[in-house]
mmCIF file of C-alpha atoms in Angstrom:
data_model
loop_
_atom_site.group_PDB
_atom_site.id
_atom_site.type_symbol
_atom_site.label_atom_id
_atom_site.label_comp_id
_atom_site.label_asym_id
_atom_site.label_seq_id
_atom_site.Cartn_x
_atom_site.Cartn_y
_atom_site.Cartn_z
ATOM 1 C CA MET A 1 0.519 7.900 -30.876
ATOM 2 C CA PRO A 2 1.654 10.610 -28.443
ATOM 3 C CA LYS A 3 -0.797 9.538 -25.704
ATOM 4 C CA THR A 4 0.852 6.135 -25.329
ATOM 5 C CA ARG A 5 4.403 7.487 -25.320
ATOM 6 C CA PRO A 6 4.618 7.864 -21.501
ATOM 7 C CA TYR A 7 3.990 4.125 -21.141
ATOM 8 C CA LEU A 8 6.914 3.372 -23.405
ATOM 9 C CA ASP A 9 9.216 5.887 -21.731
ATOM 10 C CA ASN A 10 8.322 4.862 -18.161
ATOM 11 C CA GLY A 11 8.125 1.116 -17.676
ATOM 12 C CA PHE A 12 6.591 1.403 -14.205
ATOM 13 C CA LEU A 13 3.332 2.927 -15.496
ATOM 14 C CA GLU A 14 0.422 0.502 -15.783
ATOM 15 C CA LEU A 15 -1.815 0.432 -18.829
ATOM 16 C CA ASP A 16 -4.918 -0.498 -16.839
ATOM 17 C CA ASN A 17 -6.447 -0.096 -13.401
ATOM 18 C CA ASN A 18 -6.588 -3.790 -12.481
ATOM 19 C CA THR A 19 -4.684 -3.202 -9.234
ATOM 20 C CA CYS A 20 -7.328 -0.762 -8.030
ATOM 21 C CA GLU A 21 -10.159 -3.002 -9.173
ATOM 22 C CA ARG A 22 -8.737 -5.984 -7.261
ATOM 23 C CA VAL A 23 -8.639 -3.907 -4.073
ATOM 24 C CA VAL A 24 -12.275 -2.776 -4.309
ATOM 25 C CA LYS A 25 -13.641 -6.112 -5.541
ATOM 26 C CA PRO A 26 -14.476 -7.517 -2.064
ATOM 27 C CA VAL A 27 -16.378 -4.342 -1.200
ATOM 28 C CA THR A 28 -18.212 -4.365 -4.512
ATOM 29 C CA LEU A 29 -19.197 -8.019 -4.194
ATOM 30 C CA GLY A 30 -20.648 -7.437 -0.740
ATOM 31 C CA ARG A 31 -22.371 -4.141 -1.531
ATOM 32 C CA LYS A 32 -25.866 -5.605 -1.201
ATOM 33 C CA ASN A 33 -25.055 -6.907 2.264
ATOM 34 C CA TYR A 34 -23.726 -3.526 3.329
ATOM 35 C CA LEU A 35 -27.188 -2.026 2.873
ATOM 36 C CA PHE A 36 -28.097 -3.796 6.088
ATOM 37 C CA MET A 37 -25.369 -2.451 8.413
ATOM 38 C CA GLY A 38 -28.062 -1.448 10.875
ATOM 39 C CA SER A 39 -27.500 2.285 10.920
ATOM 40 C CA GLU A 40 -25.568 5.130 9.375
ATOM 41 C CA GLY A 41 -23.115 4.895 12.267
ATOM 42 C CA GLY A 42 -22.606 1.200 11.556
ATOM 43 C CA GLY A 43 -21.853 1.995 7.923
ATOM 44 C CA LYS A 44 -19.320 4.632 8.931
ATOM 45 C CA ALA A 45 -17.669 2.235 11.384
ATOM 46 C CA ALA A 46 -17.420 -0.404 8.640
ATOM 47 C CA ALA A 47 -15.900 2.144 6.247
ATOM 48 C CA ILE A 48 -13.255 3.038 8.841
ATOM 49 C CA ALA A 49 -12.495 -0.631 9.506
ATOM 50 C CA TYR A 50 -12.156 -1.409 5.774
ATOM 51 C CA THR A 51 -9.881 1.597 5.310
ATOM 52 C CA LEU A 52 -7.582 0.520 8.147
ATOM 53 C CA ILE A 53 -7.442 -3.087 6.947
ATOM 54 C CA GLU A 54 -6.742 -2.218 3.307
ATOM 55 C CA THR A 55 -4.128 0.383 4.274
ATOM 56 C CA ALA A 56 -2.309 -2.231 6.334
ATOM 57 C CA LYS A 57 -2.440 -4.716 3.441
ATOM 58 C CA LEU A 58 -1.113 -2.144 0.962
ATOM 59 C CA ASN A 59 1.843 -1.556 3.291
ATOM 60 C CA GLY A 60 2.666 -5.271 3.609
ATOM 61 C CA VAL A 61 1.426 -5.482 7.203
ATOM 62 C CA ASP A 62 -0.774 -8.255 8.609
ATOM 63 C CA PRO A 63 -3.962 -6.311 9.459
ATOM 64 C CA GLN A 64 -4.974 -8.509 12.400
ATOM 65 C CA ALA A 65 -1.547 -8.366 14.058
ATOM 66 C CA TRP A 66 -1.278 -4.616 13.456
ATOM 67 C CA LEU A 67 -4.754 -3.784 14.790
ATOM 68 C CA THR A 68 -4.262 -6.039 17.818
ATOM 69 C CA ASP A 69 -0.982 -4.321 18.637
ATOM 70 C CA VAL A 70 -2.273 -0.794 18.023
ATOM 71 C CA LEU A 71 -5.469 -1.286 20.024
ATOM 72 C CA SER A 72 -3.502 -2.652 22.969
ATOM 73 C CA ARG A 73 -1.057 0.310 22.954
ATOM 74 C CA ILE A 74 -3.090 3.321 21.825
ATOM 75 C CA ALA A 75 -4.578 4.273 25.213
ATOM 76 C CA ASP A 76 -1.113 4.871 26.709
ATOM 77 C CA HIS A 77 0.487 6.248 23.551
ATOM 78 C CA LYS A 78 1.398 9.954 23.388
ATOM 79 C CA ILE A 79 -0.855 11.838 20.980
ATOM 80 C CA ASN A 80 2.063 13.743 19.443
ATOM 81 C CA ARG A 81 3.665 10.394 18.486
ATOM 82 C CA ILE A 82 0.539 8.765 17.040
ATOM 83 C CA ASP A 83 2.216 8.503 13.615
ATOM 84 C CA GLU A 84 4.401 5.715 15.057
ATOM 85 C CA LEU A 85 1.315 3.483 15.090
ATOM 86 C CA LEU A 86 0.489 3.922 11.395
ATOM 87 C CA PRO A 87 0.844 0.810 9.215
ATOM 88 C CA TRP A 88 3.783 2.169 7.170
ATOM 89 C CA ASN A 89 5.724 2.808 10.398
ATOM 90 C CA TYR A 90 4.654 -0.416 12.138
ATOM 91 C CA LEU A 91 7.234 -2.759 10.583
ATOM 92 C CA ALA A 92 10.034 -0.271 11.186
ATOM 93 C CA GLY A 93 9.255 -0.268 14.921
ATOM 94 C CA GLU A 94 9.377 -4.051 15.359
#
């Protein structure tokens, strides 16, 4: 079967999408509750918050510690160095 050959040649490829499904499961389980965010702006704010939290988790960073640190430093941080505050650069700066 030629379609399965890449999985045999490259051991790092996954045969399923379970990793992705585990990440979106909390959002999917709470979908009914998210209908009552209060407003479109509230929904957008929640989407931004979930994105930041999940990005931190995917990069092995404690989301609460990272957000606390970033929110305390961002007002005085130079805009041209904002990438230093991203989750994948956070651990390197400690």
